[in-house]
């Protein structure tokens, strides 16, 4: 391999002089050219954008993939598929794995058994939850994480590169300023203290030669300063244009943030809907086998008149645990969850509202009659908390 020794030596010399200038600036021994206030503000704004984008990106990745080990493995897999220019396969979520295990367990225990049939029901809904989670992860990655990562790995790298060049141009400019200042000082000193032996021909020639050299040195330093100033101004303009593009980046990230929030709302709404359906399925299954499915159902179960007497008690006498809601009595109840009525016989509910509930003869024990003003209809027991 051929090396350009002259270029290598030149680059080393430039690096050394820049390092000296930088060190003297830090020590307060050299003057530093200040950037334009507008450009300085743009640089500060760009740094803030970069820092907060990194933090938001990392924390969003943690939110979507809480396990650090899985997160690292996922990033490595994503990097490999990106380098191979292949589409990243969709990953099975934890909820889907849980649902699959439940279905396999149900097949082993027997799907016709109460436990097996319940495992099938819960397993299917776990798979639905997992499918919704996977869709949410894919949407968030495409619409939110990718734009943020593209800014950090693309636009910001370009901005950082141009800023480094600008800093080097500034150091070169200050080096030229210092060199010109020294040359002028030397020229002024020589002019202020002439050689008194100039009458001698030899000394006169040497003095004239030294003066010419100093004047030539000043001219050279002024030319280098003009070139350095031009390059610095040109690079400052390039950097300014790139940093002004941060405003467009903010608008793009704003749209991405809105998409992320919408995907999050859709995901949680789907999960809530699935869990409501699962509660109804479990309620029907528990009622079919005559088993209580929640403490709320036990609190408003069969009427007290039909309750069985405890061992050692006369029929018709009740213990404290057997006191139930009277058939004709009415009580206040607090709604725990939102509930959408499925037909005209049911009453829609909103979480945290208070309604009046009572039982009627022949009504399924999983249901009560609810009243809210002029509205009346059946309401599920599992969505209520009875108040004293």
PDB file of C-alpha atoms in Angstrom, residues 66-267:
ATOM      1  CA  UNK A  66     -39.854  -4.894  28.934  1.00  0.00           C
ATOM      2  CA  UNK A  67     -37.388  -7.792  29.221  1.00  0.00           C
ATOM      3  CA  UNK A  68     -33.865  -6.361  28.613  1.00  0.00           C
ATOM      4  CA  UNK A  69     -32.551  -9.739  27.417  1.00  0.00           C
ATOM      5  CA  UNK A  70     -35.385 -10.181  24.929  1.00  0.00           C
ATOM      6  CA  UNK A  71     -34.975  -6.546  23.883  1.00  0.00           C
ATOM      7  CA  UNK A  72     -31.279  -7.025  23.114  1.00  0.00           C
ATOM      8  CA  UNK A  73     -31.959 -10.215  21.203  1.00  0.00           C
ATOM      9  CA  UNK A  74     -34.734  -8.542  19.248  1.00  0.00           C
ATOM     10  CA  UNK A  75     -32.443  -5.658  18.242  1.00  0.00           C
ATOM     11  CA  UNK A  76     -29.724  -8.092  17.127  1.00  0.00           C
ATOM     12  CA  UNK A  77     -32.249 -10.068  15.095  1.00  0.00           C
ATOM     13  CA  UNK A  78     -33.603  -6.870  13.580  1.00  0.00           C
ATOM     14  CA  UNK A  79     -30.052  -5.728  12.699  1.00  0.00           C
ATOM     15  CA  UNK A  80     -29.239  -9.064  11.004  1.00  0.00           C
ATOM     16  CA  UNK A  81     -32.422  -9.111   8.927  1.00  0.00           C
ATOM     17  CA  UNK A  82     -31.858  -5.482   7.965  1.00  0.00           C
ATOM     18  CA  UNK A  83     -28.339  -6.246   6.727  1.00  0.00           C
ATOM     19  CA  UNK A  84     -29.623  -9.258   4.806  1.00  0.00           C
ATOM     20  CA  UNK A  85     -32.355  -7.046   3.298  1.00  0.00           C
ATOM     21  CA  UNK A  86     -35.046  -9.473   4.463  1.00  0.00           C
ATOM     22  CA  UNK A  87     -38.378  -8.885   6.169  1.00  0.00           C
ATOM     23  CA  UNK A  88     -38.319  -9.460   9.902  1.00  0.00           C
ATOM     24  CA  UNK A  89     -40.685 -12.337  10.814  1.00  0.00           C
ATOM     25  CA  UNK A  90     -43.454 -11.571  13.304  1.00  0.00           C
ATOM     26  CA  UNK A  91     -42.698 -12.793  16.819  1.00  0.00           C
ATOM     27  CA  UNK A  92     -45.069 -14.838  18.946  1.00  0.00           C
ATOM     28  CA  UNK A  93     -46.168 -12.801  21.948  1.00  0.00           C
ATOM     29  CA  UNK A  94     -46.187 -14.077  25.515  1.00  0.00           C
ATOM     30  CA  UNK A  95     -49.991 -14.001  25.608  1.00  0.00           C
ATOM     31  CA  UNK A  96     -50.154 -16.173  22.485  1.00  0.00           C
ATOM     32  CA  UNK A  97     -47.717 -18.654  24.035  1.00  0.00           C
ATOM     33  CA  UNK A  98     -49.817 -18.777  27.202  1.00  0.00           C
ATOM     34  CA  UNK A  99     -52.960 -19.367  25.161  1.00  0.00           C
ATOM     35  CA  UNK A 100     -51.266 -22.170  23.217  1.00  0.00           C
ATOM     36  CA  UNK A 101     -50.169 -23.855  26.467  1.00  0.00           C
ATOM     37  CA  UNK A 102     -53.726 -23.636  27.794  1.00  0.00           C
ATOM     38  CA  UNK A 103     -55.153 -25.222  24.664  1.00  0.00           C
ATOM     39  CA  UNK A 104     -52.616 -28.043  24.827  1.00  0.00           C
ATOM     40  CA  UNK A 105     -53.391 -28.569  28.513  1.00  0.00           C
ATOM     41  CA  UNK A 106     -57.120 -28.710  27.730  1.00  0.00           C
ATOM     42  CA  UNK A 107     -56.495 -31.393  25.122  1.00  0.00           C
ATOM     43  CA  UNK A 108     -54.561 -33.378  27.741  1.00  0.00           C
ATOM     44  CA  UNK A 109     -57.108 -32.982  30.562  1.00  0.00           C
ATOM     45  CA  UNK A 110     -60.090 -33.490  28.292  1.00  0.00           C
ATOM     46  CA  UNK A 111     -62.012 -30.682  26.582  1.00  0.00           C
ATOM     47  CA  UNK A 112     -65.301 -32.079  27.869  1.00  0.00           C
ATOM     48  CA  UNK A 113     -64.314 -31.554  31.522  1.00  0.00           C
ATOM     49  CA  UNK A 114     -65.191 -28.241  33.237  1.00  0.00           C
ATOM     50  CA  UNK A 115     -61.523 -27.401  33.714  1.00  0.00           C
ATOM     51  CA  UNK A 116     -60.623 -28.381  30.160  1.00  0.00           C
ATOM     52  CA  UNK A 117     -63.463 -26.405  28.593  1.00  0.00           C
ATOM     53  CA  UNK A 118     -62.528 -23.340  30.673  1.00  0.00           C
ATOM     54  CA  UNK A 119     -58.910 -23.697  29.619  1.00  0.00           C
ATOM     55  CA  UNK A 120     -60.048 -23.683  26.001  1.00  0.00           C
ATOM     56  CA  UNK A 121     -62.137 -20.541  26.528  1.00  0.00           C
ATOM     57  CA  UNK A 122     -59.409 -18.625  28.365  1.00  0.00           C
ATOM     58  CA  UNK A 123     -56.721 -19.893  25.985  1.00  0.00           C
ATOM     59  CA  UNK A 124     -58.581 -18.655  22.923  1.00  0.00           C
ATOM     60  CA  UNK A 125     -58.972 -15.204  24.440  1.00  0.00           C
ATOM     61  CA  UNK A 126     -55.300 -15.147  25.456  1.00  0.00           C
ATOM     62  CA  UNK A 127     -54.400 -15.794  21.834  1.00  0.00           C
ATOM     63  CA  UNK A 128     -56.671 -12.949  20.763  1.00  0.00           C
ATOM     64  CA  UNK A 129     -54.993 -10.660  23.277  1.00  0.00           C
ATOM     65  CA  UNK A 130     -51.588 -11.759  21.990  1.00  0.00           C
ATOM     66  CA  UNK A 131     -52.626 -11.127  18.395  1.00  0.00           C
ATOM     67  CA  UNK A 132     -53.767  -7.611  19.330  1.00  0.00           C
ATOM     68  CA  UNK A 133     -50.476  -7.023  21.136  1.00  0.00           C
ATOM     69  CA  UNK A 134     -48.449  -8.190  18.144  1.00  0.00           C
ATOM     70  CA  UNK A 135     -50.374  -5.863  15.841  1.00  0.00           C
ATOM     71  CA  UNK A 136     -49.814  -2.993  18.296  1.00  0.00           C
ATOM     72  CA  UNK A 137     -46.074  -3.716  18.446  1.00  0.00           C
ATOM     73  CA  UNK A 138     -45.765  -3.828  14.670  1.00  0.00           C
ATOM     74  CA  UNK A 139     -47.746  -0.620  14.224  1.00  0.00           C
ATOM     75  CA  UNK A 140     -45.747   1.207  16.912  1.00  0.00           C
ATOM     76  CA  UNK A 141     -42.427   0.040  15.470  1.00  0.00           C
ATOM     77  CA  UNK A 142     -43.332   1.139  11.935  1.00  0.00           C
ATOM     78  CA  UNK A 143     -45.072   4.431  12.737  1.00  0.00           C
ATOM     79  CA  UNK A 144     -43.136   5.645  15.770  1.00  0.00           C
ATOM     80  CA  UNK A 145     -39.854   3.886  16.511  1.00  0.00           C
ATOM     81  CA  UNK A 146     -38.561   3.746  12.926  1.00  0.00           C
ATOM     82  CA  UNK A 147     -38.927   7.505  12.218  1.00  0.00           C
ATOM     83  CA  UNK A 148     -37.169   8.368  15.479  1.00  0.00           C
ATOM     84  CA  UNK A 149     -34.381   5.891  14.804  1.00  0.00           C
ATOM     85  CA  UNK A 150     -34.030   7.104  11.206  1.00  0.00           C
ATOM     86  CA  UNK A 151     -33.545  10.668  12.445  1.00  0.00           C
ATOM     87  CA  UNK A 152     -30.812   9.634  14.880  1.00  0.00           C
ATOM     88  CA  UNK A 153     -29.033   7.353  12.428  1.00  0.00           C
ATOM     89  CA  UNK A 154     -29.519   9.517   9.342  1.00  0.00           C
ATOM     90  CA  UNK A 155     -30.202  13.235   9.666  1.00  0.00           C
ATOM     91  CA  UNK A 156     -28.439  13.681  12.983  1.00  0.00           C
ATOM     92  CA  UNK A 157     -25.290  11.919  11.779  1.00  0.00           C
ATOM     93  CA  UNK A 158     -25.146  14.319   8.842  1.00  0.00           C
ATOM     94  CA  UNK A 159     -25.661  17.302  11.141  1.00  0.00           C
ATOM     95  CA  UNK A 160     -22.981  16.040  13.548  1.00  0.00           C
ATOM     96  CA  UNK A 161     -20.519  15.584  10.682  1.00  0.00           C
ATOM     97  CA  UNK A 162     -21.083  19.121   9.397  1.00  0.00           C
ATOM     98  CA  UNK A 163     -20.781  20.523  12.919  1.00  0.00           C
ATOM     99  CA  UNK A 164     -17.400  18.844  13.342  1.00  0.00           C
ATOM    100  CA  UNK A 165     -16.276  20.374  10.066  1.00  0.00           C
ATOM    101  CA  UNK A 166     -17.551  23.768  11.253  1.00  0.00           C
ATOM    102  CA  UNK A 167     -15.574  23.445  14.484  1.00  0.00           C
ATOM    103  CA  UNK A 168     -12.421  22.640  12.506  1.00  0.00           C
ATOM    104  CA  UNK A 169     -13.027  25.625  10.229  1.00  0.00           C
ATOM    105  CA  UNK A 170     -13.410  27.829  13.305  1.00  0.00           C
ATOM    106  CA  UNK A 171     -10.144  26.557  14.774  1.00  0.00           C
ATOM    107  CA  UNK A 172      -8.391  27.178  11.436  1.00  0.00           C
ATOM    108  CA  UNK A 173      -9.841  30.697  11.366  1.00  0.00           C
ATOM    109  CA  UNK A 174      -8.628  31.468  14.880  1.00  0.00           C
ATOM    110  CA  UNK A 175      -5.200  30.024  14.073  1.00  0.00           C
ATOM    111  CA  UNK A 176      -4.959  32.362  11.082  1.00  0.00           C
ATOM    112  CA  UNK A 177      -6.062  35.319  13.236  1.00  0.00           C
ATOM    113  CA  UNK A 178      -3.409  34.527  15.810  1.00  0.00           C
ATOM    114  CA  UNK A 179      -0.758  34.087  13.097  1.00  0.00           C
ATOM    115  CA  UNK A 180      -1.637  37.434  11.494  1.00  0.00           C
ATOM    116  CA  UNK A 181      -1.575  39.142  14.869  1.00  0.00           C
ATOM    117  CA  UNK A 182       1.909  37.798  15.615  1.00  0.00           C
ATOM    118  CA  UNK A 183       3.169  38.800  12.160  1.00  0.00           C
ATOM    119  CA  UNK A 184       1.897  42.355  12.569  1.00  0.00           C
ATOM    120  CA  UNK A 185       3.395  42.594  16.034  1.00  0.00           C
ATOM    121  CA  UNK A 186       6.780  41.477  14.687  1.00  0.00           C
ATOM    122  CA  UNK A 187       6.551  43.974  11.831  1.00  0.00           C
ATOM    123  CA  UNK A 188       5.625  46.805  14.176  1.00  0.00           C
ATOM    124  CA  UNK A 189       8.431  45.914  16.556  1.00  0.00           C
ATOM    125  CA  UNK A 190      10.969  45.942  13.750  1.00  0.00           C
ATOM    126  CA  UNK A 191       9.703  49.310  12.556  1.00  0.00           C
ATOM    127  CA  UNK A 192       9.825  50.790  16.070  1.00  0.00           C
ATOM    128  CA  UNK A 193      13.416  49.654  16.761  1.00  0.00           C
ATOM    129  CA  UNK A 194      15.509  50.219  13.563  1.00  0.00           C
ATOM    130  CA  UNK A 195      19.115  49.062  13.294  1.00  0.00           C
ATOM    131  CA  UNK A 196      21.423  51.989  14.080  1.00  0.00           C
ATOM    132  CA  UNK A 197      24.150  50.333  12.030  1.00  0.00           C
ATOM    133  CA  UNK A 198      22.074  50.695   8.841  1.00  0.00           C
ATOM    134  CA  UNK A 199      24.808  53.047   7.475  1.00  0.00           C
ATOM    135  CA  UNK A 200      26.953  50.038   6.967  1.00  0.00           C
ATOM    136  CA  UNK A 201      26.086  48.441   3.642  1.00  0.00           C
ATOM    137  CA  UNK A 202      25.966  44.903   4.981  1.00  0.00           C
ATOM    138  CA  UNK A 203      23.643  45.749   7.874  1.00  0.00           C
ATOM    139  CA  UNK A 204      21.439  47.878   5.626  1.00  0.00           C
ATOM    140  CA  UNK A 205      20.943  44.976   3.243  1.00  0.00           C
ATOM    141  CA  UNK A 206      20.121  42.594   6.085  1.00  0.00           C
ATOM    142  CA  UNK A 207      17.664  45.057   7.628  1.00  0.00           C
ATOM    143  CA  UNK A 208      15.893  45.642   4.335  1.00  0.00           C
ATOM    144  CA  UNK A 209      15.726  41.916   3.736  1.00  0.00           C
ATOM    145  CA  UNK A 210      14.236  41.273   7.198  1.00  0.00           C
ATOM    146  CA  UNK A 211      11.656  44.029   6.684  1.00  0.00           C
ATOM    147  CA  UNK A 212      10.668  42.560   3.338  1.00  0.00           C
ATOM    148  CA  UNK A 213      10.311  39.118   4.883  1.00  0.00           C
ATOM    149  CA  UNK A 214       8.113  40.455   7.669  1.00  0.00           C
ATOM    150  CA  UNK A 215       5.948  42.327   5.199  1.00  0.00           C
ATOM    151  CA  UNK A 216       5.654  39.202   3.062  1.00  0.00           C
ATOM    152  CA  UNK A 217       4.718  37.198   6.162  1.00  0.00           C
ATOM    153  CA  UNK A 218       1.933  39.682   6.972  1.00  0.00           C
ATOM    154  CA  UNK A 219       0.590  39.508   3.400  1.00  0.00           C
ATOM    155  CA  UNK A 220       0.619  35.708   3.515  1.00  0.00           C
ATOM    156  CA  UNK A 221      -1.155  35.636   6.873  1.00  0.00           C
ATOM    157  CA  UNK A 222      -3.815  38.068   5.602  1.00  0.00           C
ATOM    158  CA  UNK A 223      -4.439  35.885   2.552  1.00  0.00           C
ATOM    159  CA  UNK A 224      -4.756  32.737   4.685  1.00  0.00           C
ATOM    160  CA  UNK A 225      -7.139  34.592   6.988  1.00  0.00           C
ATOM    161  CA  UNK A 226      -9.383  35.606   4.071  1.00  0.00           C
ATOM    162  CA  UNK A 227      -9.474  32.009   2.806  1.00  0.00           C
ATOM    163  CA  UNK A 228     -10.177  30.656   6.291  1.00  0.00           C
ATOM    164  CA  UNK A 229     -12.935  33.230   6.833  1.00  0.00           C
ATOM    165  CA  UNK A 230     -14.594  32.287   3.536  1.00  0.00           C
ATOM    166  CA  UNK A 231     -14.504  28.569   4.325  1.00  0.00           C
ATOM    167  CA  UNK A 232     -15.828  29.192   7.823  1.00  0.00           C
ATOM    168  CA  UNK A 233     -18.740  31.321   6.548  1.00  0.00           C
ATOM    169  CA  UNK A 234     -19.605  28.726   3.899  1.00  0.00           C
ATOM    170  CA  UNK A 235     -19.598  25.883   6.445  1.00  0.00           C
ATOM    171  CA  UNK A 236     -21.624  27.927   8.935  1.00  0.00           C
ATOM    172  CA  UNK A 237     -24.294  28.440   6.263  1.00  0.00           C
ATOM    173  CA  UNK A 238     -24.405  24.690   5.466  1.00  0.00           C
ATOM    174  CA  UNK A 239     -24.733  23.852   9.162  1.00  0.00           C
ATOM    175  CA  UNK A 240     -27.419  26.493   9.643  1.00  0.00           C
ATOM    176  CA  UNK A 241     -29.550  25.099   6.813  1.00  0.00           C
ATOM    177  CA  UNK A 242     -29.318  21.583   8.205  1.00  0.00           C
ATOM    178  CA  UNK A 243     -30.209  22.677  11.736  1.00  0.00           C
ATOM    179  CA  UNK A 244     -33.194  24.687  10.512  1.00  0.00           C
ATOM    180  CA  UNK A 245     -34.558  21.371   9.219  1.00  0.00           C
ATOM    181  CA  UNK A 246     -35.090  20.365  12.869  1.00  0.00           C
ATOM    182  CA  UNK A 247     -38.447  22.183  12.695  1.00  0.00           C
ATOM    183  CA  UNK A 248     -39.607  19.772   9.992  1.00  0.00           C
ATOM    184  CA  UNK A 249     -38.326  16.904  12.127  1.00  0.00           C
ATOM    185  CA  UNK A 250     -40.465  18.096  15.033  1.00  0.00           C
ATOM    186  CA  UNK A 251     -43.564  18.152  12.804  1.00  0.00           C
ATOM    187  CA  UNK A 252     -42.809  14.647  11.546  1.00  0.00           C
ATOM    188  CA  UNK A 253     -42.294  13.337  15.078  1.00  0.00           C
ATOM    189  CA  UNK A 254     -45.547  15.029  16.136  1.00  0.00           C
ATOM    190  CA  UNK A 255     -47.483  13.027  13.536  1.00  0.00           C
ATOM    191  CA  UNK A 256     -45.664   9.863  14.593  1.00  0.00           C
ATOM    192  CA  UNK A 257     -46.547  10.528  18.240  1.00  0.00           C
ATOM    193  CA  UNK A 258     -50.219  10.929  17.339  1.00  0.00           C
ATOM    194  CA  UNK A 259     -50.135   7.635  15.421  1.00  0.00           C
ATOM    195  CA  UNK A 260     -48.532   5.928  18.421  1.00  0.00           C
ATOM    196  CA  UNK A 261     -51.184   7.229  20.833  1.00  0.00           C
ATOM    197  CA  UNK A 262     -53.955   6.139  18.448  1.00  0.00           C
ATOM    198  CA  UNK A 263     -52.465   2.649  18.136  1.00  0.00           C
ATOM    199  CA  UNK A 264     -52.158   2.453  21.916  1.00  0.00           C
ATOM    200  CA  UNK A 265     -55.799   3.470  22.403  1.00  0.00           C
ATOM    201  CA  UNK A 266     -56.960   0.916  19.829  1.00  0.00           C
ATOM    202  CA  UNK A 267     -54.922  -1.837  21.491  1.00  0.00           C
TER     203      UNK A 267
END
